[in-house]
CSV table of C-alpha atoms in Angstrom, one decimal:
chain,number,residue,atom,x,y,z
A,1,UNK,CA,170.0,50.2,36.2
A,2,UNK,CA,168.8,49.8,32.6
A,3,UNK,CA,166.3,52.2,31.1
A,4,UNK,CA,163.3,49.8,31.4
A,5,UNK,CA,164.0,49.3,35.1
A,6,UNK,CA,164.4,53.0,35.6
A,7,UNK,CA,161.1,53.7,33.8
A,8,UNK,CA,159.3,51.2,35.9
A,9,UNK,CA,160.7,52.7,39.1
A,10,UNK,CA,159.9,56.2,38.0
A,11,UNK,CA,156.4,55.4,36.6
A,12,UNK,CA,154.3,55.8,39.8
A,13,UNK,CA,155.8,59.3,40.5
A,14,UNK,CA,155.4,60.3,36.9
A,15,UNK,CA,151.8,59.2,36.8
A,16,UNK,CA,151.1,61.0,40.1
A,17,UNK,CA,152.6,64.2,38.7
A,18,UNK,CA,150.7,63.8,35.4
A,19,UNK,CA,147.4,63.4,37.4
A,20,UNK,CA,148.1,66.7,39.2
A,21,UNK,CA,149.0,68.4,35.9
A,22,UNK,CA,145.7,67.3,34.3
A,23,UNK,CA,143.7,68.2,37.4
A,24,UNK,CA,145.1,71.7,37.5
A,25,UNK,CA,144.6,72.1,33.8
A,26,UNK,CA,140.9,71.0,33.8
A,27,UNK,CA,139.9,73.0,36.9
A,28,UNK,CA,141.8,76.1,35.6
A,29,UNK,CA,140.2,75.9,32.1
A,30,UNK,CA,136.7,75.7,33.6
A,31,UNK,CA,137.4,78.8,35.7
A,32,UNK,CA,139.2,80.5,32.7
A,33,UNK,CA,136.1,79.8,30.5
A,34,UNK,CA,133.9,81.5,33.0
A,35,UNK,CA,136.3,84.5,33.2
A,36,UNK,CA,136.6,84.5,29.4
A,37,UNK,CA,132.8,84.5,29.0
A,38,UNK,CA,132.3,87.3,31.6
A,39,UNK,CA,135.0,89.6,30.4
A,40,UNK,CA,134.3,88.7,26.7
A,41,UNK,CA,130.8,89.9,27.1
A,42,UNK,CA,132.1,93.0,28.9
A,43,UNK,CA,134.5,93.7,26.0
A,44,UNK,CA,131.7,93.9,23.5
A,45,UNK,CA,129.4,95.9,25.7
A,46,UNK,CA,128.4,99.4,24.8
A,47,UNK,CA,129.2,100.4,28.4
A,48,UNK,CA,132.6,102.1,28.3
A,49,UNK,CA,133.4,101.3,31.9
A,50,UNK,CA,132.8,97.6,31.4
A,51,UNK,CA,134.8,97.6,28.2
A,52,UNK,CA,137.7,99.4,30.0
A,53,UNK,CA,137.7,96.8,32.8
A,54,UNK,CA,137.8,94.0,30.3
A,55,UNK,CA,140.7,95.6,28.4
A,56,UNK,CA,142.6,96.3,31.6
A,57,UNK,CA,142.3,92.7,32.7
A,58,UNK,CA,143.5,91.4,29.3
A,59,UNK,CA,146.4,93.9,29.1
A,60,UNK,CA,147.7,93.3,32.6
A,61,UNK,CA,147.6,89.5,32.4
A,62,UNK,CA,148.9,89.2,28.9
A,63,UNK,CA,151.5,91.9,29.6
A,64,UNK,CA,153.1,89.9,32.5
A,65,UNK,CA,154.8,86.5,32.5
A,66,UNK,CA,152.8,83.6,34.1
A,67,UNK,CA,155.7,82.8,36.4
A,68,UNK,CA,155.6,86.3,37.8
A,69,UNK,CA,151.8,86.0,38.3
A,70,UNK,CA,152.3,82.7,40.2
A,71,UNK,CA,155.0,84.3,42.4
A,72,UNK,CA,152.7,87.3,43.1
A,73,UNK,CA,149.7,85.1,44.1
A,74,UNK,CA,151.7,82.5,46.1
A,75,UNK,CA,154.3,84.8,47.8
A,76,UNK,CA,153.2,88.5,47.2
A,77,UNK,CA,149.6,88.4,48.3
A,78,UNK,CA,150.2,86.3,51.4
A,79,UNK,CA,153.1,88.5,52.3
A,80,UNK,CA,151.0,91.6,52.0
A,81,UNK,CA,147.9,90.3,53.7
A,82,UNK,CA,149.5,88.0,56.3
A,83,UNK,CA,147.6,84.9,55.0
A,84,UNK,CA,148.6,81.6,53.5
A,85,UNK,CA,147.5,80.3,50.1
A,86,UNK,CA,148.1,76.6,49.4
A,87,UNK,CA,150.4,76.0,46.5
A,88,UNK,CA,147.7,74.1,44.5
A,89,UNK,CA,145.2,76.9,45.0
A,90,UNK,CA,147.8,79.5,43.9
A,91,UNK,CA,148.6,77.5,40.9
A,92,UNK,CA,145.0,77.1,39.8
A,93,UNK,CA,144.3,80.8,40.3
A,94,UNK,CA,147.5,81.7,38.3
A,95,UNK,CA,146.6,79.4,35.4
A,96,UNK,CA,142.9,80.5,35.5
A,97,UNK,CA,143.7,84.2,35.4
A,98,UNK,CA,146.3,83.7,32.7
A,99,UNK,CA,144.2,81.5,30.4
A,100,UNK,CA,141.2,83.6,31.1
A,101,UNK,CA,142.8,86.6,29.5
A,102,UNK,CA,143.2,84.6,26.3
A,103,UNK,CA,139.8,83.2,26.6
A,104,UNK,CA,138.4,86.7,26.6
A,105,UNK,CA,139.7,87.2,23.1
A,106,UNK,CA,138.5,83.8,22.0
A,107,UNK,CA,134.9,84.5,23.2
A,108,UNK,CA,135.0,88.1,21.7
A,109,UNK,CA,136.2,86.8,18.3
A,110,UNK,CA,133.7,83.9,18.4
A,111,UNK,CA,130.7,86.2,19.2
A,112,UNK,CA,131.8,88.8,16.6
A,113,UNK,CA,132.1,86.0,14.0
A,114,UNK,CA,128.4,85.3,14.2
A,115,UNK,CA,126.4,87.2,11.5
A,116,UNK,CA,125.0,90.4,12.9
A,117,UNK,CA,121.8,89.6,11.1
A,118,UNK,CA,121.1,86.8,13.7
A,119,UNK,CA,120.9,89.3,16.5
A,120,UNK,CA,118.8,91.7,14.4
A,121,UNK,CA,116.4,89.0,13.4
A,122,UNK,CA,115.9,87.8,16.9
A,123,UNK,CA,115.4,91.3,18.2
A,124,UNK,CA,112.8,92.0,15.5
A,125,UNK,CA,110.9,88.9,16.8
A,126,UNK,CA,110.8,90.5,20.2
A,127,UNK,CA,113.5,88.4,22.0
A,128,UNK,CA,115.4,90.5,24.6
A,129,UNK,CA,119.2,91.0,24.1
A,130,UNK,CA,120.2,88.7,26.9
A,131,UNK,CA,118.0,85.8,25.8
A,132,UNK,CA,119.1,86.2,22.2
A,133,UNK,CA,122.7,86.1,23.2
A,134,UNK,CA,122.1,83.0,25.4
A,135,UNK,CA,119.9,81.0,23.0
A,136,UNK,CA,121.1,82.0,19.5
A,137,UNK,CA,124.4,83.8,19.4
A,138,UNK,CA,126.5,81.9,22.1
A,139,UNK,CA,125.7,78.4,20.8
A,140,UNK,CA,126.9,79.4,17.3
A,141,UNK,CA,129.9,81.2,18.7
A,142,UNK,CA,131.0,78.3,20.9
A,143,UNK,CA,130.9,76.0,17.9
A,144,UNK,CA,133.3,78.3,16.1
A,145,UNK,CA,135.5,78.5,19.2
A,146,UNK,CA,136.2,74.8,19.7
A,147,UNK,CA,139.6,74.7,17.9
A,148,UNK,CA,140.7,77.7,19.9
A,149,UNK,CA,139.5,76.1,23.2
A,150,UNK,CA,141.5,72.9,22.5
A,151,UNK,CA,144.5,75.0,21.6
A,152,UNK,CA,144.2,76.9,24.9
A,153,UNK,CA,143.9,73.7,26.8
A,154,UNK,CA,147.1,72.4,25.3
A,155,UNK,CA,148.9,75.7,26.1
A,156,UNK,CA,147.7,75.7,29.7
A,157,UNK,CA,148.7,72.1,30.2
A,158,UNK,CA,152.2,73.0,29.2
A,159,UNK,CA,152.1,76.1,31.3
A,160,UNK,CA,151.5,74.0,34.4
A,161,UNK,CA,155.2,73.0,34.2
A,162,UNK,CA,156.1,76.5,35.5
A,163,UNK,CA,154.2,75.9,38.7
A,164,UNK,CA,157.0,73.7,39.9
A,165,UNK,CA,158.7,76.9,41.0
A,166,UNK,CA,156.1,77.3,43.8
A,167,UNK,CA,156.4,73.7,44.9
A,168,UNK,CA,153.5,72.0,43.2
A,169,UNK,CA,154.3,68.4,42.5
A,170,UNK,CA,153.1,68.2,39.0
A,171,UNK,CA,154.8,66.3,36.2
A,172,UNK,CA,157.9,68.6,35.8
A,173,UNK,CA,158.4,68.7,39.6
A,174,UNK,CA,158.0,65.0,39.8
A,175,UNK,CA,160.8,64.7,37.2
A,176,UNK,CA,163.1,66.9,39.3
A,177,UNK,CA,162.4,64.8,42.4
A,178,UNK,CA,163.2,61.6,40.6
A,179,UNK,CA,166.5,63.0,39.2
A,180,UNK,CA,167.5,64.1,42.8
A,181,UNK,CA,167.3,60.5,43.8
A,182,UNK,CA,168.8,58.7,40.8
A,183,UNK,CA,170.9,61.3,39.0
A,184,UNK,CA,169.7,60.1,35.6
A,185,UNK,CA,168.7,63.4,34.2
A,186,UNK,CA,168.8,62.5,30.5
A,187,UNK,CA,166.5,59.5,30.8
A,188,UNK,CA,164.2,61.1,33.3
A,189,UNK,CA,163.6,64.2,31.3
A,190,UNK,CA,163.0,62.0,28.2
A,191,UNK,CA,160.3,60.2,30.2
A,192,UNK,CA,158.7,63.5,31.2
A,193,UNK,CA,158.9,64.8,27.6
A,194,UNK,CA,157.2,61.6,26.3
A,195,UNK,CA,154.4,62.0,28.9
A,196,UNK,CA,153.7,65.6,27.8
A,197,UNK,CA,154.0,64.6,24.1
A,198,UNK,CA,151.5,61.7,24.4
A,199,UNK,CA,148.8,63.7,26.2
A,200,UNK,CA,149.2,66.7,23.9
A,201,UNK,CA,149.0,64.5,20.8
A,202,UNK,CA,145.9,62.9,22.1
A,203,UNK,CA,144.3,66.3,22.6
A,204,UNK,CA,145.5,67.4,19.1
A,205,UNK,CA,143.9,64.4,17.4
A,206,UNK,CA,140.7,64.8,19.5
A,207,UNK,CA,140.6,68.4,18.3
A,208,UNK,CA,141.0,67.5,14.7
A,209,UNK,CA,138.3,64.8,15.0
A,210,UNK,CA,135.9,67.3,16.6
A,211,UNK,CA,136.6,69.8,13.9
A,212,UNK,CA,135.8,67.3,11.2
A,213,UNK,CA,132.6,66.2,13.0
A,214,UNK,CA,131.4,69.8,13.4
A,215,UNK,CA,132.8,70.7,9.9
A,216,UNK,CA,134.5,73.8,11.2
């Protein structure tokens, strides 16, 4: 079988795996953004307890490998509680928690980068802290965070390849299944690498275009 025929034969499975990869990445990044915002706000709070909780979350997640986190969620928690967690759900939770810990630092840095005078000016006009943060500080901070958001999206997309260890049929797992049937490892892994490369380059160029438009 020549390489063109092999590619055509493998294409449906690779596209299916790519779809799962993108789905996990998008869902996970939405959840990670919510976690990042929540714990990011906690990390800059004057409340020591909230600050400590945010720091503990970041340190625990960033101090352990993603693959261990995925095993813990998929095998550890069900084994301890006698429940079953679907592989897709476990994968989304693992990526969300992992990316969320990095998003905390992105949000914290973005908020801290906004001139403190903005907050002081708004408060002097009688705006409450929460409304000032929502209407004035966060919109400016998010604009500064765009490159870091895109970068985290790319990292999380590549991290989904580790989820093949818990049986999720994403792009990497699809490649493994194809190899098991055709024994063409070199060509198949080249196809998988090309798929990752293309999607990541598209995201990279989109990020650069967005940065130019926003003049970051």
